[in-house]
Backbone as JSON, one array per atom type, in Angstrom:
{
  "sequence": "XXXXXXXXXXXXXXXXXXXXXXXXXXXXXXXXXXXXXXXXXXXXXXXXXXXXXXXXXXXXXXXXXXXXXXXXXXXXXXXXXXXXXXXXXXXXXXXXXXXXXXXXXXXX",
  "N": [[19.51, -3.77, -11.17], [21.26, -5.43, -11.69], [24.25, -5.39, -12.41], [24.45, -5.18, -9.43], [26.31, -4.93, -6.39], [26.34, -7.76, -3.99], [24.41, -8.65, -0.97], [24.65, -9.69, 1.92], [22.96, -10.01, 3.86], [18.56, -10.67, 4.39], [17.85, -8.36, 4.92], [18.5, -5.36, 6.99], [19.54, -5.77, 9.76], [21.34, -4.3, 12.74], [19.84, -2.07, 12.34], [17.18, -0.57, 12.59], [14.03, 0.17, 10.66], [13.1, 3.35, 10.11], [9.95, 4.95, 9.16], [9.26, 7.78, 6.71], [7.56, 10.31, 6.09], [7.81, 10.32, 3.59], [6.24, 9.33, 0.35], [6.98, 6.76, -2.06], [7.97, 7.51, -5.59], [7.14, 5.86, -6.99], [4.9, 3.32, -6.7], [3.28, 1.09, -8.09], [5.72, 0.49, -9.02], [6.43, -0.92, -6.82], [5.59, -2.56, -5.81], [4.81, -4.08, -7.47], [6.97, -5.63, -8.34], [8.02, -6.19, -5.59], [5.33, -7.97, -5.49], [6.79, -9.86, -7.36], [8.31, -11.37, -5.95], [6.4, -12.4, -3.3], [6.11, -15.0, -4.72], [8.32, -15.64, -5.39], [9.19, -16.71, -2.36], [8.72, -18.94, -2.29], [10.05, -20.87, -3.25], [12.05, -19.63, -1.66], [12.12, -20.12, 1.26], [13.84, -18.31, 2.56], [13.43, -15.83, 2.26], [11.16, -15.33, 3.61], [10.5, -13.44, 5.96], [11.8, -11.04, 5.18], [10.22, -10.13, 3.12], [7.65, -10.54, 4.14], [7.48, -8.48, 5.5], [7.68, -6.28, 3.69], [5.68, -5.85, 1.93], [4.04, -5.2, 4.3], [3.07, -2.39, 3.2], [1.63, -2.08, 0.98], [0.21, -0.51, 0.31], [0.58, 1.65, 0.05], [3.98, 2.86, 0.62], [6.89, 4.25, 1.05], [10.56, 6.12, 0.44], [11.73, 4.87, 1.79], [10.86, 2.01, 2.86], [11.11, 0.94, -0.24], [14.11, 1.09, -0.81], [14.07, -1.21, 1.24], [13.54, -2.9, -0.49], [15.0, -2.95, -2.31], [17.7, -3.73, -0.62], [16.7, -6.4, -0.8], [17.0, -7.57, -3.43], [19.28, -7.3, -3.88], [20.72, -9.43, -1.99], [19.64, -11.11, -2.75], [21.45, -11.22, -4.78], [23.17, -12.71, -4.7], [22.5, -14.38, -3.67], [22.0, -16.08, -5.94], [21.76, -19.53, -5.85], [20.68, -20.59, -4.26], [17.88, -22.63, -2.51], [14.58, -24.29, -2.69], [13.73, -26.99, -3.84], [12.1, -28.22, -6.02], [10.41, -31.19, -7.71], [9.0, -32.95, -9.94], [6.84, -35.58, -9.42], [6.17, -38.77, -9.59], [5.54, -41.12, -7.63], [3.35, -41.03, -4.33], [4.07, -41.03, -2.22], [5.28, -38.68, 0.76], [8.02, -37.64, 1.38], [10.82, -36.44, 3.67], [13.48, -34.36, 3.45], [16.74, -33.26, 5.94], [19.39, -31.27, 6.81], [20.38, -31.59, 9.9], [21.64, -32.32, 12.75], [20.21, -34.48, 15.1], [21.1, -33.78, 18.57], [20.31, -33.72, 21.4], [18.94, -36.22, 21.39], [18.99, -39.29, 23.79], [18.58, -42.08, 24.27], [18.3, -45.51, 24.71]],
  "CA": [[20.44, -4.23, -10.6], [22.13, -6.52, -12.74], [25.23, -4.77, -11.21], [25.02, -3.83, -8.15], [27.0, -5.6, -4.92], [25.6, -8.77, -3.36], [24.7, -8.37, 0.25], [24.81, -11.96, 2.34], [21.76, -10.62, 4.58], [17.62, -10.23, 3.07], [17.5, -7.06, 6.0], [19.75, -4.8, 7.97], [19.48, -6.18, 11.37], [21.61, -3.83, 13.03], [19.79, -0.2, 12.27], [15.73, -0.29, 12.19], [13.8, 1.65, 9.88], [12.26, 5.15, 11.01], [9.75, 5.49, 7.84], [9.6, 9.25, 6.87], [6.13, 11.13, 4.62], [8.03, 11.19, 1.59], [6.22, 8.58, -0.67], [8.22, 6.47, -2.75], [7.83, 8.07, -6.83], [6.13, 4.61, -8.52], [4.35, 3.09, -5.96], [2.84, 0.72, -8.54], [6.63, -0.05, -9.01], [7.15, -1.27, -5.87], [4.37, -3.71, -5.62], [5.19, -5.11, -9.56], [8.39, -6.61, -7.69], [6.53, -7.34, -4.3], [4.53, -9.25, -5.5], [7.26, -11.34, -7.26], [8.99, -11.49, -4.64], [6.69, -13.58, -2.74], [5.89, -15.91, -5.65], [10.07, -16.18, -4.95], [9.34, -17.14, -1.17], [7.74, -20.5, -1.85], [10.9, -21.94, -3.37], [13.02, -19.43, -0.48], [11.79, -19.4, 2.44], [15.12, -17.45, 4.13], [13.58, -14.25, 2.06], [9.81, -14.83, 3.91], [9.87, -12.55, 7.09], [11.57, -10.12, 4.69], [9.15, -10.3, 2.12], [5.78, -10.31, 4.05], [7.26, -7.18, 5.97], [7.08, -5.48, 2.86], [4.09, -6.35, 1.73], [2.51, -5.05, 4.9], [3.86, -1.61, 3.07], [1.53, -2.59, -0.23], [-0.9, 0.23, 0.3], [2.15, 3.11, 0.72], [5.61, 2.74, -0.14], [7.66, 5.01, 0.83], [10.86, 5.44, -0.64], [12.81, 3.5, 2.33], [10.69, 0.77, 1.93], [11.8, 1.22, -1.34], [15.39, 0.72, -0.11], [14.21, -2.76, 1.7], [12.96, -4.4, -1.17], [16.5, -2.91, -3.2], [18.21, -4.69, 0.18], [16.24, -7.44, -0.58], [17.0, -7.55, -4.16], [20.82, -7.34, -4.19], [20.67, -10.25, -1.79], [18.84, -12.79, -3.83], [22.13, -12.16, -6.98], [23.98, -13.06, -4.0], [22.42, -16.59, -3.17], [21.21, -16.67, -6.74], [21.65, -20.51, -6.29], [19.48, -21.41, -2.89], [16.7, -22.29, -2.43], [14.36, -25.5, -2.35], [14.3, -28.63, -5.17], [10.82, -28.31, -6.1], [10.36, -31.99, -9.2], [7.2, -34.47, -10.58], [7.15, -36.91, -9.07], [4.93, -39.94, -9.11], [5.39, -41.21, -6.08], [2.55, -39.98, -3.91], [4.79, -41.04, -0.78], [5.77, -37.73, 1.61], [9.53, -37.36, 2.03], [11.32, -34.83, 3.45], [14.98, -34.49, 4.04], [17.23, -32.08, 7.11], [20.8, -31.56, 7.6], [20.61, -31.16, 11.14], [21.9, -33.78, 13.98], [19.47, -34.89, 16.87], [22.03, -33.95, 19.33], [19.5, -34.14, 22.02], [19.17, -37.65, 21.86], [20.04, -40.12, 24.93], [17.8, -43.12, 23.78], [19.14, -46.69, 23.94]],
  "C": [[21.38, -5.16, -10.76], [23.49, -6.4, -12.39], [25.59, -4.25, -9.69], [25.82, -4.84, -7.36], [25.75, -6.07, -4.41], [26.02, -8.35, -2.16], [24.35, -9.98, 0.6], [23.14, -12.04, 4.07], [20.05, -9.79, 3.77], [17.97, -8.79, 4.1], [19.07, -7.09, 6.78], [18.86, -5.09, 9.78], [19.89, -5.26, 12.61], [21.14, -2.61, 13.86], [17.65, -0.4, 11.65], [15.13, 0.93, 11.46], [12.86, 2.76, 10.7], [11.39, 5.71, 8.89], [9.06, 6.84, 7.91], [7.84, 9.46, 6.2], [6.73, 11.11, 3.66], [8.02, 9.45, 0.87], [7.14, 7.86, -1.77], [7.27, 6.68, -4.35], [6.97, 7.77, -7.61], [5.23, 3.94, -7.83], [3.43, 1.61, -6.51], [4.15, -0.1, -8.8], [7.11, -1.12, -8.49], [5.69, -2.65, -5.81], [4.16, -4.39, -6.51], [6.59, -5.62, -8.54], [8.43, -6.97, -5.97], [6.3, -8.24, -4.56], [5.73, -10.13, -6.49], [8.38, -11.68, -6.46], [8.33, -13.19, -3.97], [6.37, -14.76, -3.7], [7.74, -16.84, -5.81], [9.4, -17.33, -3.68], [8.78, -18.71, -1.3], [8.74, -21.38, -2.3], [12.26, -20.88, -2.51], [12.51, -18.47, 0.53], [12.56, -18.52, 3.26], [14.82, -16.4, 3.36], [11.89, -13.87, 3.14], [10.02, -13.66, 5.17], [10.19, -10.86, 6.2], [10.81, -9.07, 3.78], [7.72, -9.54, 2.53], [6.74, -8.82, 4.77], [7.31, -5.85, 4.79], [5.5, -5.67, 1.75], [3.08, -5.45, 2.53], [2.33, -2.87, 4.15], [2.95, -1.62, 1.31], [0.76, -1.02, -0.69], [0.02, 2.01, -0.28], [3.21, 3.07, 1.39], [6.18, 3.89, 0.55], [9.23, 5.34, 0.39], [12.04, 4.68, 0.57], [12.23, 2.0, 2.76], [10.83, 0.43, 0.25], [13.65, 0.58, -1.57], [15.15, -0.68, 0.4], [13.9, -3.32, 0.81], [14.2, -3.97, -1.71], [17.6, -4.27, -2.83], [17.76, -6.31, -0.31], [16.96, -8.4, -1.96], [18.98, -8.93, -4.35], [21.31, -8.53, -2.82], [20.47, -11.07, -2.51], [20.05, -12.83, -4.88], [23.24, -12.82, -5.79], [24.25, -14.97, -3.6], [21.8, -16.84, -4.33], [20.82, -18.58, -6.85], [21.56, -21.12, -5.11], [18.47, -21.74, -3.35], [15.63, -24.3, -2.33], [14.31, -26.59, -3.79], [13.42, -28.77, -4.56], [10.77, -29.64, -7.57], [9.4, -32.63, -9.38], [7.61, -34.92, -9.66], [5.73, -37.82, -8.88], [4.0, -40.56, -8.41], [3.72, -40.28, -5.96], [3.08, -40.53, -2.03], [4.97, -39.62, 0.0], [7.13, -38.0, 1.74], [10.19, -36.43, 2.37], [12.83, -35.51, 3.69], [14.86, -33.47, 4.66], [18.28, -32.53, 7.16], [21.32, -31.46, 8.72], [20.19, -32.87, 12.41], [21.57, -33.53, 14.91], [20.75, -34.31, 18.39], [21.03, -33.89, 21.39], [19.3, -36.03, 22.53], [20.08, -39.05, 22.4], [19.11, -41.61, 24.75], [18.18, -44.04, 23.67], [18.04, -48.0, 23.94]]
}
């Protein structure tokens, strides 16, 4: 997957997956990849939905599920610099940051 073409979304938004009876030939490989993706969701919440969907088929993945997992990997390749910055701190103060504006505030 190192030379794959990157994608801008982790899941297809226009088509739904229609599972077939074609079981993925290497379910252990699928489980390892998806398990590793679960850890990545700690710093990459944008992957949470797609990875959660993949986790629902750990017991019996199909070729279609493997295709979705590869799509997530292609998305990660194109967005490798995305993520939450987590750094150690000696302070016990909780801090949060956001880049959104409160447009509905009319308080005076």
